[in-house]
């Protein structure tokens, strides 16, 4: 996601989107849109500002951490798509977290300002008459702020194809604070009529 408030040009324009929703509603159809709030593209303006230095207004909008004394990543967390879930950023002199690709930096949803920004994005689409959302990777929306290492996975007969599969992912996903954010989402969608939302 490089821009939460626009349509990828390969799919058309916002005007095309508005026409699609209006026509669907004429047929009595509902339109849900897919949204991801756990991470953005590294091309998103929020990330560009966040990585510029440690003191800007969005410095804590993403998950940044210092290297260990030996220069290695802050924790042993692995990305879903292979390799460490941390990438060194020389501009800022810290690692940033990415649970997926390195081009998909992890937002810091523990930060209330980030939650507010995400809710503003939802409001933007609700005001365009969408009927709900499918929220991608919501279980990755928050992490253990102490950045504790994940323990090894228990023995299994299932084949393991990724380093990700060798850990019990108890610190980098499914954080117990996520339901509080979901309550804020529900409070917002309750202000609109018959909104259906499902999360991965």
PDB file of N, CA and C in Angstrom, residues 18-91:
ATOM      1  N   UNK A  18     -16.247   4.657  -7.500  1.00  0.00           N
ATOM      2  CA  UNK A  18     -17.541   5.194  -7.070  1.00  0.00           C
ATOM      3  C   UNK A  18     -18.665   4.691  -7.981  1.00  0.00           C
ATOM      4  N   UNK A  19     -18.389   4.629  -9.287  1.00  0.00           N
ATOM      5  CA  UNK A  19     -19.392   4.132 -10.236  1.00  0.00           C
ATOM      6  C   UNK A  19     -19.685   2.658  -9.990  1.00  0.00           C
ATOM      7  N   UNK A  20     -18.652   1.885  -9.703  1.00  0.00           N
ATOM      8  CA  UNK A  20     -18.827   0.460  -9.419  1.00  0.00           C
ATOM      9  C   UNK A  20     -19.716   0.256  -8.194  1.00  0.00           C
ATOM     10  N   UNK A  21     -19.434   1.000  -7.120  1.00  0.00           N
ATOM     11  CA  UNK A  21     -20.224   0.852  -5.899  1.00  0.00           C
ATOM     12  C   UNK A  21     -21.681   1.261  -6.149  1.00  0.00           C
ATOM     13  N   UNK A  22     -21.861   2.367  -6.839  1.00  0.00           N
ATOM     14  CA  UNK A  22     -23.226   2.834  -7.111  1.00  0.00           C
ATOM     15  C   UNK A  22     -24.002   1.803  -7.930  1.00  0.00           C
ATOM     16  N   UNK A  23     -23.367   1.250  -8.957  1.00  0.00           N
ATOM     17  CA  UNK A  23     -24.042   0.263  -9.816  1.00  0.00           C
ATOM     18  C   UNK A  23     -24.329  -1.021  -9.047  1.00  0.00           C
ATOM     19  N   UNK A  24     -23.369  -1.454  -8.234  1.00  0.00           N
ATOM     20  CA  UNK A  24     -23.588  -2.652  -7.417  1.00  0.00           C
ATOM     21  C   UNK A  24     -24.789  -2.461  -6.494  1.00  0.00           C
ATOM     22  N   UNK A  25     -24.877  -1.284  -5.898  1.00  0.00           N
ATOM     23  CA  UNK A  25     -25.992  -1.011  -4.985  1.00  0.00           C
ATOM     24  C   UNK A  25     -27.326  -0.990  -5.720  1.00  0.00           C
ATOM     25  N   UNK A  26     -27.322  -0.556  -6.984  1.00  0.00           N
ATOM     26  CA  UNK A  26     -28.562  -0.596  -7.776  1.00  0.00           C
ATOM     27  C   UNK A  26     -29.072  -2.022  -7.916  1.00  0.00           C
ATOM     28  N   UNK A  27     -28.145  -2.987  -7.961  1.00  0.00           N
ATOM     29  CA  UNK A  27     -28.517  -4.401  -8.077  1.00  0.00           C
ATOM     30  C   UNK A  27     -28.714  -5.078  -6.717  1.00  0.00           C
ATOM     31  N   UNK A  28     -28.597  -4.290  -5.647  1.00  0.00           N
ATOM     32  CA  UNK A  28     -28.750  -4.861  -4.320  1.00  0.00           C
ATOM     33  C   UNK A  28     -27.534  -5.630  -3.839  1.00  0.00           C
ATOM     34  N   UNK A  29     -26.385  -5.384  -4.466  1.00  0.00           N
ATOM     35  CA  UNK A  29     -25.142  -6.052  -4.086  1.00  0.00           C
ATOM     36  C   UNK A  29     -24.368  -5.205  -3.082  1.00  0.00           C
ATOM     37  N   UNK A  30     -23.602  -5.878  -2.248  1.00  0.00           N
ATOM     38  CA  UNK A  30     -22.737  -5.198  -1.284  1.00  0.00           C
ATOM     39  C   UNK A  30     -21.298  -5.252  -1.783  1.00  0.00           C
ATOM     40  N   UNK A  31     -20.537  -4.222  -1.475  1.00  0.00           N
ATOM     41  CA  UNK A  31     -19.133  -4.153  -1.891  1.00  0.00           C
ATOM     42  C   UNK A  31     -18.242  -4.081  -0.657  1.00  0.00           C
ATOM     43  N   UNK A  32     -17.418  -5.112  -0.485  1.00  0.00           N
ATOM     44  CA  UNK A  32     -16.394  -5.112   0.557  1.00  0.00           C
ATOM     45  C   UNK A  32     -15.060  -4.836  -0.118  1.00  0.00           C
ATOM     46  N   UNK A  33     -14.192  -4.119   0.565  1.00  0.00           N
ATOM     47  CA  UNK A  33     -12.854  -3.908   0.008  1.00  0.00           C
ATOM     48  C   UNK A  33     -11.803  -4.484   0.945  1.00  0.00           C
ATOM     49  N   UNK A  34     -10.712  -4.918   0.354  1.00  0.00           N
ATOM     50  CA  UNK A  34      -9.608  -5.501   1.091  1.00  0.00           C
ATOM     51  C   UNK A  34      -8.689  -4.384   1.569  1.00  0.00           C
ATOM     52  N   UNK A  35      -8.359  -4.421   2.850  1.00  0.00           N
ATOM     53  CA  UNK A  35      -7.459  -3.428   3.417  1.00  0.00           C
ATOM     54  C   UNK A  35      -6.410  -4.138   4.267  1.00  0.00           C
ATOM     55  N   UNK A  36      -5.189  -3.614   4.261  1.00  0.00           N
ATOM     56  CA  UNK A  36      -4.142  -4.147   5.132  1.00  0.00           C
ATOM     57  C   UNK A  36      -3.634  -3.006   5.999  1.00  0.00           C
ATOM     58  N   UNK A  37      -3.693  -3.204   7.306  1.00  0.00           N
ATOM     59  CA  UNK A  37      -3.297  -2.160   8.241  1.00  0.00           C
ATOM     60  C   UNK A  37      -2.068  -2.548   9.063  1.00  0.00           C
ATOM     61  N   UNK A  38      -1.569  -3.761   8.898  1.00  0.00           N
ATOM     62  CA  UNK A  38      -0.387  -4.149   9.661  1.00  0.00           C
ATOM     63  C   UNK A  38       0.887  -3.589   9.044  1.00  0.00           C
ATOM     64  N   UNK A  39       0.870  -3.303   7.749  1.00  0.00           N
ATOM     65  CA  UNK A  39       2.071  -2.802   7.080  1.00  0.00           C
ATOM     66  C   UNK A  39       1.684  -1.975   5.863  1.00  0.00           C
ATOM     67  N   UNK A  40       2.640  -1.195   5.387  1.00  0.00           N
ATOM     68  CA  UNK A  40       2.474  -0.429   4.149  1.00  0.00           C
ATOM     69  C   UNK A  40       3.620  -0.781   3.206  1.00  0.00           C
ATOM     70  N   UNK A  41       3.610  -0.168   2.052  1.00  0.00           N
ATOM     71  CA  UNK A  41       4.765  -0.211   1.163  1.00  0.00           C
ATOM     72  C   UNK A  41       5.866   0.677   1.742  1.00  0.00           C
ATOM     73  N   UNK A  42       7.103   0.338   1.404  1.00  0.00           N
ATOM     74  CA  UNK A  42       8.193   1.238   1.807  1.00  0.00           C
ATOM     75  C   UNK A  42       8.185   2.522   0.987  1.00  0.00           C
ATOM     76  N   UNK A  43       7.283   2.613   0.008  1.00  0.00           N
ATOM     77  CA  UNK A  43       7.118   3.840  -0.785  1.00  0.00           C
ATOM     78  C   UNK A  43       6.044   4.760  -0.206  1.00  0.00           C
ATOM     79  N   UNK A  44       5.379   4.332   0.854  1.00  0.00           N
ATOM     80  CA  UNK A  44       4.342   5.169   1.453  1.00  0.00           C
ATOM     81  C   UNK A  44       4.989   6.402   2.082  1.00  0.00           C
ATOM     82  N   UNK A  45       4.382   7.570   1.933  1.00  0.00           N
ATOM     83  CA  UNK A  45       4.941   8.794   2.543  1.00  0.00           C
ATOM     84  C   UNK A  45       5.140   8.690   4.050  1.00  0.00           C
ATOM     85  N   UNK A  46       4.283   7.935   4.735  1.00  0.00           N
ATOM     86  CA  UNK A  46       4.458   7.772   6.180  1.00  0.00           C
ATOM     87  C   UNK A  46       5.806   7.121   6.479  1.00  0.00           C
ATOM     88  N   UNK A  47       6.158   6.089   5.711  1.00  0.00           N
ATOM     89  CA  UNK A  47       7.416   5.397   5.966  1.00  0.00           C
ATOM     90  C   UNK A  47       8.605   6.263   5.564  1.00  0.00           C
ATOM     91  N   UNK A  48       8.457   6.992   4.460  1.00  0.00           N
ATOM     92  CA  UNK A  48       9.541   7.886   4.034  1.00  0.00           C
ATOM     93  C   UNK A  48       9.880   8.878   5.136  1.00  0.00           C
ATOM     94  N   UNK A  49       8.853   9.415   5.783  1.00  0.00           N
ATOM     95  CA  UNK A  49       9.082  10.350   6.889  1.00  0.00           C
ATOM     96  C   UNK A  49       9.657   9.626   8.106  1.00  0.00           C
ATOM     97  N   UNK A  50       9.100   8.467   8.424  1.00  0.00           N
ATOM     98  CA  UNK A  50       9.535   7.725   9.598  1.00  0.00           C
ATOM     99  C   UNK A  50      11.001   7.335   9.523  1.00  0.00           C
ATOM    100  N   UNK A  51      11.470   6.953   8.347  1.00  0.00           N
ATOM    101  CA  UNK A  51      12.854   6.487   8.219  1.00  0.00           C
ATOM    102  C   UNK A  51      13.850   7.635   8.101  1.00  0.00           C
ATOM    103  N   UNK A  52      13.375   8.855   7.937  1.00  0.00           N
ATOM    104  CA  UNK A  52      14.281   9.985   7.691  1.00  0.00           C
ATOM    105  C   UNK A  52      15.179  10.284   8.885  1.00  0.00           C
ATOM    106  N   UNK A  53      14.664  10.107  10.115  1.00  0.00           N
ATOM    107  CA  UNK A  53      15.468  10.268  11.330  1.00  0.00           C
ATOM    108  C   UNK A  53      14.655   9.754  12.513  1.00  0.00           C
ATOM    109  N   UNK A  54      15.224   9.814  13.708  1.00  0.00           N
ATOM    110  CA  UNK A  54      14.561   9.269  14.889  1.00  0.00           C
ATOM    111  C   UNK A  54      13.691  10.276  15.624  1.00  0.00           C
ATOM    112  N   UNK A  55      13.570  11.494  15.109  1.00  0.00           N
ATOM    113  CA  UNK A  55      12.884  12.560  15.838  1.00  0.00           C
ATOM    114  C   UNK A  55      11.725  13.198  15.092  1.00  0.00           C
ATOM    115  N   UNK A  56      11.346  12.670  13.940  1.00  0.00           N
ATOM    116  CA  UNK A  56      10.260  13.297  13.174  1.00  0.00           C
ATOM    117  C   UNK A  56       8.900  12.899  13.753  1.00  0.00           C
ATOM    118  N   UNK A  57       7.841  13.522  13.237  1.00  0.00           N
ATOM    119  CA  UNK A  57       6.502  13.314  13.804  1.00  0.00           C
ATOM    120  C   UNK A  57       5.984  11.889  13.596  1.00  0.00           C
ATOM    121  N   UNK A  58       6.555  11.167  12.645  1.00  0.00           N
ATOM    122  CA  UNK A  58       6.135   9.784  12.406  1.00  0.00           C
ATOM    123  C   UNK A  58       7.246   8.792  12.754  1.00  0.00           C
ATOM    124  N   UNK A  59       8.174   9.204  13.581  1.00  0.00           N
ATOM    125  CA  UNK A  59       9.310   8.343  13.939  1.00  0.00           C
ATOM    126  C   UNK A  59       8.856   7.013  14.525  1.00  0.00           C
ATOM    127  N   UNK A  60       7.759   7.018  15.291  1.00  0.00           N
ATOM    128  CA  UNK A  60       7.276   5.795  15.929  1.00  0.00           C
ATOM    129  C   UNK A  60       6.058   5.204  15.236  1.00  0.00           C
ATOM    130  N   UNK A  61       5.831   5.560  13.982  1.00  0.00           N
ATOM    131  CA  UNK A  61       4.694   5.006  13.243  1.00  0.00           C
ATOM    132  C   UNK A  61       4.996   3.612  12.703  1.00  0.00           C
ATOM    133  N   UNK A  62       6.259   3.240  12.698  1.00  0.00           N
ATOM    134  CA  UNK A  62       6.685   1.907  12.252  1.00  0.00           C
ATOM    135  C   UNK A  62       7.513   1.287  13.369  1.00  0.00           C
ATOM    136  N   UNK A  63       7.804   0.006  13.249  1.00  0.00           N
ATOM    137  CA  UNK A  63       8.519  -0.696  14.310  1.00  0.00           C
ATOM    138  C   UNK A  63      10.014  -0.649  14.017  1.00  0.00           C
ATOM    139  N   UNK A  64      10.721   0.181  14.771  1.00  0.00           N
ATOM    140  CA  UNK A  64      12.164   0.369  14.646  1.00  0.00           C
ATOM    141  C   UNK A  64      12.845  -0.118  15.916  1.00  0.00           C
ATOM    142  N   UNK A  65      14.045  -0.635  15.767  1.00  0.00           N
ATOM    143  CA  UNK A  65      14.790  -1.080  16.951  1.00  0.00           C
ATOM    144  C   UNK A  65      16.281  -1.054  16.662  1.00  0.00           C
ATOM    145  N   UNK A  66      17.053  -0.830  17.710  1.00  0.00           N
ATOM    146  CA  UNK A  66      18.508  -0.833  17.580  1.00  0.00           C
ATOM    147  C   UNK A  66      19.025  -2.256  17.382  1.00  0.00           C
ATOM    148  N   UNK A  67      20.185  -2.341  16.786  1.00  0.00           N
ATOM    149  CA  UNK A  67      20.859  -3.631  16.641  1.00  0.00           C
ATOM    150  C   UNK A  67      21.318  -4.135  18.004  1.00  0.00           C
ATOM    151  N   UNK A  68      21.508  -5.430  18.107  1.00  0.00           N
ATOM    152  CA  UNK A  68      22.172  -5.985  19.287  1.00  0.00           C
ATOM    153  C   UNK A  68      23.633  -5.538  19.256  1.00  0.00           C
ATOM    154  N   UNK A  69      24.356  -5.662  20.356  1.00  0.00           N
ATOM    155  CA  UNK A  69      25.756  -5.207  20.389  1.00  0.00           C
ATOM    156  C   UNK A  69      26.627  -5.779  19.282  1.00  0.00           C
ATOM    157  N   UNK A  70      26.299  -6.984  18.801  1.00  0.00           N
ATOM    158  CA  UNK A  70      27.106  -7.587  17.723  1.00  0.00           C
ATOM    159  C   UNK A  70      26.621  -7.183  16.335  1.00  0.00           C
ATOM    160  N   UNK A  71      25.619  -6.265  16.281  1.00  0.00           N
ATOM    161  CA  UNK A  71      25.105  -5.796  14.992  1.00  0.00           C
ATOM    162  C   UNK A  71      23.970  -6.618  14.430  1.00  0.00           C
ATOM    163  N   UNK A  72      23.629  -7.690  15.084  1.00  0.00           N
ATOM    164  CA  UNK A  72      22.561  -8.559  14.577  1.00  0.00           C
ATOM    165  C   UNK A  72      21.186  -7.964  14.880  1.00  0.00           C
ATOM    166  N   UNK A  73      20.126  -8.497  14.248  1.00  0.00           N
ATOM    167  CA  UNK A  73      18.774  -7.958  14.455  1.00  0.00           C
ATOM    168  C   UNK A  73      18.324  -8.024  15.912  1.00  0.00           C
ATOM    169  N   UNK A  74      17.335  -7.208  16.257  1.00  0.00           N
ATOM    170  CA  UNK A  74      16.865  -7.097  17.646  1.00  0.00           C
ATOM    171  C   UNK A  74      16.266  -8.378  18.217  1.00  0.00           C
ATOM    172  N   UNK A  75      15.730  -9.236  17.354  1.00  0.00           N
ATOM    173  CA  UNK A  75      15.133 -10.492  17.822  1.00  0.00           C
ATOM    174  C   UNK A  75      15.326 -11.557  16.747  1.00  0.00           C
ATOM    175  N   UNK A  76      14.915 -12.776  17.075  1.00  0.00           N
ATOM    176  CA  UNK A  76      15.064 -13.880  16.127  1.00  0.00           C
ATOM    177  C   UNK A  76      13.862 -14.055  15.212  1.00  0.00           C
ATOM    178  N   UNK A  77      12.945 -13.098  15.205  1.00  0.00           N
ATOM    179  CA  UNK A  77      11.716 -13.237  14.424  1.00  0.00           C
ATOM    180  C   UNK A  77      12.026 -13.435  12.948  1.00  0.00           C
ATOM    181  N   UNK A  78      11.240 -14.317  12.318  1.00  0.00           N
ATOM    182  CA  UNK A  78      11.410 -14.637  10.903  1.00  0.00           C
ATOM    183  C   UNK A  78      10.224 -14.115  10.100  1.00  0.00           C
ATOM    184  N   UNK A  79      10.480 -13.736   8.853  1.00  0.00           N
ATOM    185  CA  UNK A  79       9.393 -13.261   7.994  1.00  0.00           C
ATOM    186  C   UNK A  79       8.661 -14.448   7.375  1.00  0.00           C
ATOM    187  N   UNK A  80       7.409 -14.241   7.043  1.00  0.00           N
ATOM    188  CA  UNK A  80       6.593 -15.285   6.436  1.00  0.00           C
ATOM    189  C   UNK A  80       7.227 -15.786   5.144  1.00  0.00           C
ATOM    190  N   UNK A  81       7.823 -14.871   4.386  1.00  0.00           N
ATOM    191  CA  UNK A  81       8.345 -15.225   3.068  1.00  0.00           C
ATOM    192  C   UNK A  81       9.813 -15.635   3.076  1.00  0.00           C
ATOM    193  N   UNK A  82      10.387 -15.825   4.252  1.00  0.00           N
ATOM    194  CA  UNK A  82      11.750 -16.332   4.342  1.00  0.00           C
ATOM    195  C   UNK A  82      12.741 -15.291   4.823  1.00  0.00           C
ATOM    196  N   UNK A  83      13.660 -15.727   5.666  1.00  0.00           N
ATOM    197  CA  UNK A  83      14.693 -14.841   6.179  1.00  0.00           C
ATOM    198  C   UNK A  83      14.239 -14.055   7.386  1.00  0.00           C
ATOM    199  N   UNK A  84      15.163 -13.294   7.978  1.00  0.00           N
ATOM    200  CA  UNK A  84      14.818 -12.503   9.164  1.00  0.00           C
ATOM    201  C   UNK A  84      13.707 -11.494   8.876  1.00  0.00           C
ATOM    202  N   UNK A  85      12.937 -11.198   9.920  1.00  0.00           N
ATOM    203  CA  UNK A  85      11.860 -10.217   9.808  1.00  0.00           C
ATOM    204  C   UNK A  85      12.365  -8.799  10.043  1.00  0.00           C
ATOM    205  N   UNK A  86      13.678  -8.608   9.987  1.00  0.00           N
ATOM    206  CA  UNK A  86      14.286  -7.303  10.247  1.00  0.00           C
ATOM    207  C   UNK A  86      15.211  -6.928   9.100  1.00  0.00           C
ATOM    208  N   UNK A  87      15.180  -5.659   8.696  1.00  0.00           N
ATOM    209  CA  UNK A  87      16.103  -5.129   7.691  1.00  0.00           C
ATOM    210  C   UNK A  87      16.776  -3.882   8.242  1.00  0.00           C
ATOM    211  N   UNK A  88      18.082  -3.814   8.063  1.00  0.00           N
ATOM    212  CA  UNK A  88      18.857  -2.657   8.509  1.00  0.00           C
ATOM    213  C   UNK A  88      18.604  -1.484   7.584  1.00  0.00           C
ATOM    214  N   UNK A  89      18.380  -0.312   8.176  1.00  0.00           N
ATOM    215  CA  UNK A  89      18.194   0.910   7.408  1.00  0.00           C
ATOM    216  C   UNK A  89      19.301   1.892   7.788  1.00  0.00           C
ATOM    217  N   UNK A  90      20.243   2.104   6.868  1.00  0.00           N
ATOM    218  CA  UNK A  90      21.419   2.933   7.175  1.00  0.00           C
ATOM    219  C   UNK A  90      21.043   4.396   7.403  1.00  0.00           C
ATOM    220  N   UNK A  91      19.963   4.871   6.758  1.00  0.00           N
ATOM    221  CA  UNK A  91      19.549   6.265   6.942  1.00  0.00           C
ATOM    222  C   UNK A  91      19.230   6.560   8.391  1.00  0.00           C
TER     223      UNK A  91
END
